[in-house]
C-alpha cells in the first residue's frame, strides 16, 4: 500500500531541483522563463523534469502570471548609506526578474505610511533599510509579507536580517587608534539609529579591553551632520580637555564634526584624529578623506534581495541572520597624536 502511494505521488519542483543539485528557487525561475539561470542549467532542469515526469501546475502558472514581481524598499531620505544600498538593489533585483518600488520615510511621513504605500502597490516582498520600526510591528509585518531588514536585528520576528558585524568594525577602529598612540578617544553616539547601540557597546568594551576605562567619554548624537557639529561645539568650548581622537557612530556625524573643527581652525589629524563608520561616498571624497569602517553596501543589497526572493519561493524558511565582515579603511583623517592624551 505504501509503495502504491509512493508511486502515485506526483513529482514536485523540489524533486527536479534535487535531481540536478540546484535550489528550488532557481528551478522556479527556469519554469517561469525568468532571467537568472544559464542556458546549460535550463537544459538540465527541463531534462530532469522529463525524466521525473514533472509538469508545472497550470493553476500555479496562472498565479505566477498574476504576481506583481515587485519588491518594495523602505528607506530614509538624506541617508547616504541608504542611497548606496538602493543603487545596488536595482541590478540585484533585475537579475532575479523583479522590479523595485521605493517608499521614503520623512519627518512628516513615517515608516508605517511608507510600508502601507508599498503594500498598496502589490509589492510581494519588502526590504526595510535601517529605520525606527517597532519590534512588535516588524514581527506582525513578517507574518503578512516576506521581509528582510538591513542594518537592524529583530530576534524572534519572522523576518530575515542582513547587517555588518558592528562590534568587530568598532574594535578595528579603536585598536587602530590605540596602536597610533591614542588613549583619549571620544565617541559621538548615534542615539537610536540603526547600528548605533551595537557600536556604542563595542566602543565601551574596546576601551575597557585596552585599559582605558577612565578615558571613556560619550557625547549624545545621532546619524546626522548636525549631531557631529553639536559634538564639536561642546569640545571647542573646553579646548583644554580636547581628546586626541574622535570616533563618530557614522560618516555623516563624522563629517559634521570635521566641518566644525576645520572652521574653528583645528588641524585634522594634527590636533585630533577623526574616524567614522559606513565608508559612504562622502567619506571617500579627497577633501574629506575619512578613516572609516566599510560595510559593503553592494553585498548587503545582493543578499537582501536574494533572501527575500528565496522566502517568496519558500515561505516556510526559518528566519535567517546574515552577517558580513567589516573592513577598516584608513585615510588621512587619522594619525599619531602630536600631544599627550588627556588623563
XYZ file of C-alpha atoms in Angstrom:
343
model
C 0.000 0.000 0.000
C 2.760 2.421 0.964
C 4.585 1.560 -2.267
C 1.470 2.332 -4.329
C 1.103 5.700 -2.592
C 4.768 6.450 -3.312
C 4.304 5.587 -6.977
C 1.156 7.749 -7.133
C 2.910 10.771 -5.621
C 3.363 13.489 -8.205
C 6.927 14.761 -8.648
C 7.476 18.315 -7.423
C 9.697 21.239 -8.285
C 11.790 20.314 -5.251
C 12.359 16.862 -6.790
C 13.614 18.460 -10.007
C 15.957 20.713 -8.010
C 17.303 17.776 -6.007
C 17.894 15.717 -9.159
C 20.389 18.259 -10.582
C 21.653 19.756 -7.302
C 20.307 23.314 -7.546
C 17.876 25.357 -5.455
C 14.122 25.179 -5.845
C 14.121 28.942 -6.425
C 16.398 28.513 -9.455
C 14.160 25.798 -10.920
C 11.180 28.097 -10.418
C 12.951 30.845 -12.378
C 13.504 28.427 -15.279
C 9.878 27.326 -15.456
C 8.712 30.941 -15.321
C 11.176 31.763 -18.115
C 12.745 34.463 -15.979
C 16.403 35.600 -16.073
C 18.868 34.225 -13.545
C 19.806 30.803 -14.957
C 22.329 29.883 -17.638
C 21.305 28.049 -20.825
C 23.105 24.941 -19.583
C 21.183 24.984 -16.311
C 17.874 25.469 -18.151
C 18.577 22.417 -20.294
C 19.377 20.338 -17.207
C 16.165 21.476 -15.487
C 13.982 20.538 -18.460
C 15.775 17.209 -18.876
C 15.277 16.350 -15.194
C 11.615 17.340 -15.415
C 11.114 14.993 -18.373
C 12.871 12.142 -16.585
C 10.772 12.586 -13.455
C 7.538 13.243 -15.294
C 7.158 16.637 -13.650
C 4.598 19.012 -15.138
C 4.192 22.594 -13.793
C 0.765 23.040 -12.269
C -1.401 25.180 -14.544
C -3.070 26.938 -11.608
C 0.323 27.800 -10.158
C 1.416 29.205 -13.521
C -1.695 31.364 -13.639
C -0.979 32.596 -10.114
C 2.609 33.345 -11.065
C 1.467 35.400 -14.035
C -0.841 37.349 -11.703
C 2.046 38.230 -9.400
C 3.398 41.763 -9.418
C 7.065 40.675 -9.238
C 7.635 43.914 -7.364
C 9.842 44.344 -4.286
C 9.299 47.377 -2.080
C 12.119 49.273 -0.364
C 11.569 51.484 2.685
C 14.417 53.943 3.198
C 15.221 57.176 4.985
C 15.645 60.278 2.880
C 19.035 62.038 3.010
C 20.765 58.890 4.266
C 23.902 58.458 2.168
C 24.329 54.806 3.087
C 20.730 54.052 2.108
C 21.429 55.671 -1.250
C 24.382 53.317 -1.747
C 22.188 50.338 -0.855
C 19.413 51.374 -3.231
C 21.846 51.799 -6.101
C 22.921 48.177 -5.606
C 19.389 46.825 -5.036
C 18.213 47.545 -8.583
C 20.645 45.294 -10.505
C 20.318 42.534 -7.887
C 16.527 42.522 -8.284
C 16.668 42.750 -12.069
C 18.910 39.689 -12.210
C 16.206 37.693 -10.412
C 13.369 39.057 -12.523
C 11.955 41.583 -10.047
C 11.267 45.313 -10.180
C 11.898 47.771 -7.340
C 9.478 50.301 -5.872
C 10.819 52.885 -3.408
C 8.960 54.485 -0.497
C 10.715 57.107 1.615
C 10.326 57.774 5.317
C 10.288 61.519 6.015
C 9.748 63.676 9.110
C 6.126 64.115 8.007
C 5.757 60.566 6.606
C 6.698 57.764 8.964
C 7.740 54.242 8.052
C 4.260 52.828 8.697
C 2.960 55.064 5.931
C 5.861 54.064 3.692
C 5.145 50.350 4.224
C 1.395 50.755 3.632
C 2.076 52.528 0.339
C 4.241 49.670 -0.899
C 1.723 47.018 0.080
C -0.973 49.061 -1.632
C 1.040 48.788 -4.855
C 1.086 44.968 -4.584
C 4.714 44.593 -3.555
C 5.333 40.922 -2.866
C 8.279 41.401 -0.542
C 9.795 44.238 1.465
C 13.329 45.448 2.137
C 13.465 47.606 5.262
C 16.617 49.735 5.369
C 17.511 50.702 8.924
C 14.782 52.892 10.338
C 12.801 53.110 13.556
C 10.067 50.484 13.189
C 8.954 48.903 16.467
C 9.791 45.243 17.107
C 6.116 44.275 17.540
C 5.177 45.921 14.261
C 8.028 44.219 12.396
C 7.035 40.845 13.868
C 3.429 41.342 12.713
C 4.573 42.563 9.308
C 6.739 39.465 8.865
C 3.647 37.297 9.277
C 1.913 39.164 6.444
C 4.630 39.537 3.823
C 8.189 38.268 3.211
C 10.544 40.927 4.572
C 14.230 41.461 5.197
C 15.706 44.129 7.472
C 19.048 45.680 6.517
C 21.154 47.139 9.326
C 18.943 46.081 12.238
C 18.009 42.852 14.002
C 14.630 41.764 15.328
C 15.162 38.437 17.180
C 12.017 36.345 17.300
C 10.336 38.059 14.349
C 9.603 36.148 11.144
C 11.887 38.398 9.118
C 15.390 37.931 7.784
C 18.193 40.367 8.570
C 21.373 41.439 6.814
C 23.959 43.512 8.638
C 27.648 44.006 9.168
C 29.432 42.774 12.305
C 29.136 46.125 14.082
C 31.214 45.156 17.106
C 34.102 43.852 15.043
C 34.180 47.033 12.966
C 34.322 49.235 16.056
C 37.075 47.113 17.590
C 39.097 47.596 14.408
C 38.786 51.386 14.762
C 39.687 51.525 18.459
C 42.537 49.031 18.103
C 43.978 51.082 15.244
C 43.725 54.379 17.158
C 45.379 52.838 20.226
C 48.182 51.460 18.055
C 48.767 55.004 16.783
C 49.216 56.144 20.384
C 45.783 57.496 21.241
C 44.159 56.888 24.601
C 41.711 59.790 24.987
C 39.248 58.542 22.366
C 35.791 60.107 22.452
C 32.657 58.577 20.913
C 29.845 60.557 19.305
C 26.807 58.382 19.929
C 24.262 57.517 17.246
C 21.235 57.581 19.544
C 18.533 55.145 18.401
C 19.729 54.992 14.785
C 20.389 51.669 13.052
C 23.511 50.020 14.464
C 24.166 52.779 16.998
C 23.551 50.721 20.144
C 25.892 47.959 18.969
C 28.593 50.499 18.074
C 28.269 52.227 21.445
C 28.566 48.946 23.355
C 31.536 47.901 21.228
C 33.296 51.242 21.898
C 32.849 50.829 25.661
C 34.079 47.236 25.520
C 37.107 48.040 23.362
C 38.186 50.926 25.577
C 37.956 48.756 28.690
C 39.855 45.942 26.987
C 42.733 48.370 26.339
C 42.696 49.501 29.984
C 41.238 52.897 29.034
C 38.032 52.833 31.108
C 38.898 56.182 32.694
C 39.239 57.748 29.244
C 35.750 56.716 28.120
C 33.597 59.637 27.067
C 30.379 59.528 25.036
C 28.613 62.594 23.677
C 24.942 62.254 22.679
C 24.138 62.444 18.991
C 22.523 60.755 16.018
C 23.472 59.892 12.447
C 23.340 63.431 11.031
C 25.880 66.141 10.267
C 24.186 68.366 12.864
C 24.978 65.850 15.598
C 28.664 65.940 14.696
C 28.651 69.744 14.648
C 26.985 69.867 18.078
C 29.606 67.498 19.494
C 32.356 69.704 18.071
C 30.802 72.779 19.705
C 30.883 71.028 23.087
C 34.554 70.118 22.725
C 35.597 73.505 21.354
C 34.084 75.155 24.420
C 36.545 73.209 26.591
C 39.714 73.155 24.491
C 41.844 72.240 27.483
C 40.034 68.879 27.598
C 40.179 68.002 23.912
C 40.592 64.288 23.214
C 43.234 63.257 20.724
C 40.781 61.144 18.708
C 37.054 61.100 17.945
C 35.097 58.080 16.733
C 31.690 59.045 15.341
C 28.881 56.484 15.054
C 28.600 57.062 11.301
C 30.199 59.018 8.468
C 27.624 61.808 8.365
C 28.210 62.622 12.024
C 31.976 62.461 11.475
C 31.738 64.842 8.520
C 29.665 67.301 10.564
C 32.319 67.178 13.252
C 35.119 67.666 10.714
C 33.446 70.695 9.175
C 33.013 72.403 12.553
C 36.578 71.525 13.604
C 38.061 72.912 10.400
C 36.038 76.108 10.696
C 37.410 76.545 14.224
C 40.967 76.253 12.929
C 41.755 72.772 14.251
C 44.151 70.611 12.297
C 42.993 67.076 11.469
C 44.760 64.791 12.193
C 47.340 67.040 13.857
C 45.199 68.346 16.720
C 42.914 65.316 16.758
C 42.095 62.292 14.628
C 38.552 61.582 13.394
C 37.011 58.277 12.295
C 33.526 57.252 11.195
C 31.511 54.187 10.190
C 29.923 53.219 6.805
C 32.502 54.189 4.156
C 29.900 56.180 2.259
C 30.782 58.004 -0.950
C 31.060 61.156 1.142
C 33.880 59.656 3.200
C 35.853 58.841 0.063
C 35.939 62.413 -1.284
C 39.517 63.664 -1.457
C 38.913 66.724 0.732
C 37.146 64.588 3.394
C 39.483 61.556 3.260
C 37.803 59.948 6.276
C 39.091 56.875 8.064
C 36.032 54.683 8.496
C 34.615 51.150 8.521
C 33.388 49.742 5.223
C 30.029 47.935 5.311
C 29.960 46.811 1.640
C 26.508 48.048 0.552
C 26.745 46.133 -2.727
C 26.984 42.775 -0.970
C 24.336 43.721 1.604
C 21.922 44.700 -1.165
C 22.556 41.494 -3.100
C 21.989 39.346 -0.024
C 18.864 41.265 0.990
C 17.247 40.870 -2.432
C 18.191 37.215 -2.758
C 16.964 36.466 0.771
C 13.521 37.992 0.294
C 13.121 36.260 -3.090
C 14.042 32.922 -1.532
C 11.388 33.493 1.138
C 8.852 34.264 -1.565
C 9.655 30.912 -3.153
C 9.662 29.062 0.174
C 7.627 30.856 2.890
C 8.404 28.085 5.371
C 12.071 29.002 5.714
C 13.232 29.769 9.242
C 14.323 33.402 9.819
C 17.957 33.954 8.827
C 20.572 36.417 10.064
C 23.293 37.126 7.509
C 26.361 38.862 8.980
C 29.010 40.484 6.780
C 32.583 41.195 7.799
C 33.632 44.856 8.128
C 36.847 46.362 6.814
C 38.764 49.298 8.289
C 39.554 51.917 5.625
C 42.497 54.035 6.795
C 42.680 57.506 5.253
C 44.061 60.935 6.023
C 41.749 61.932 8.908
C 43.720 59.855 11.421
C 47.335 59.879 12.516
C 49.578 59.637 15.554
C 48.831 62.251 18.265
C 51.173 65.221 18.471
C 50.400 65.791 22.134
C 49.800 63.635 25.181
C 46.287 62.329 25.773
C 44.221 63.990 28.487
C 44.030 61.869 31.654
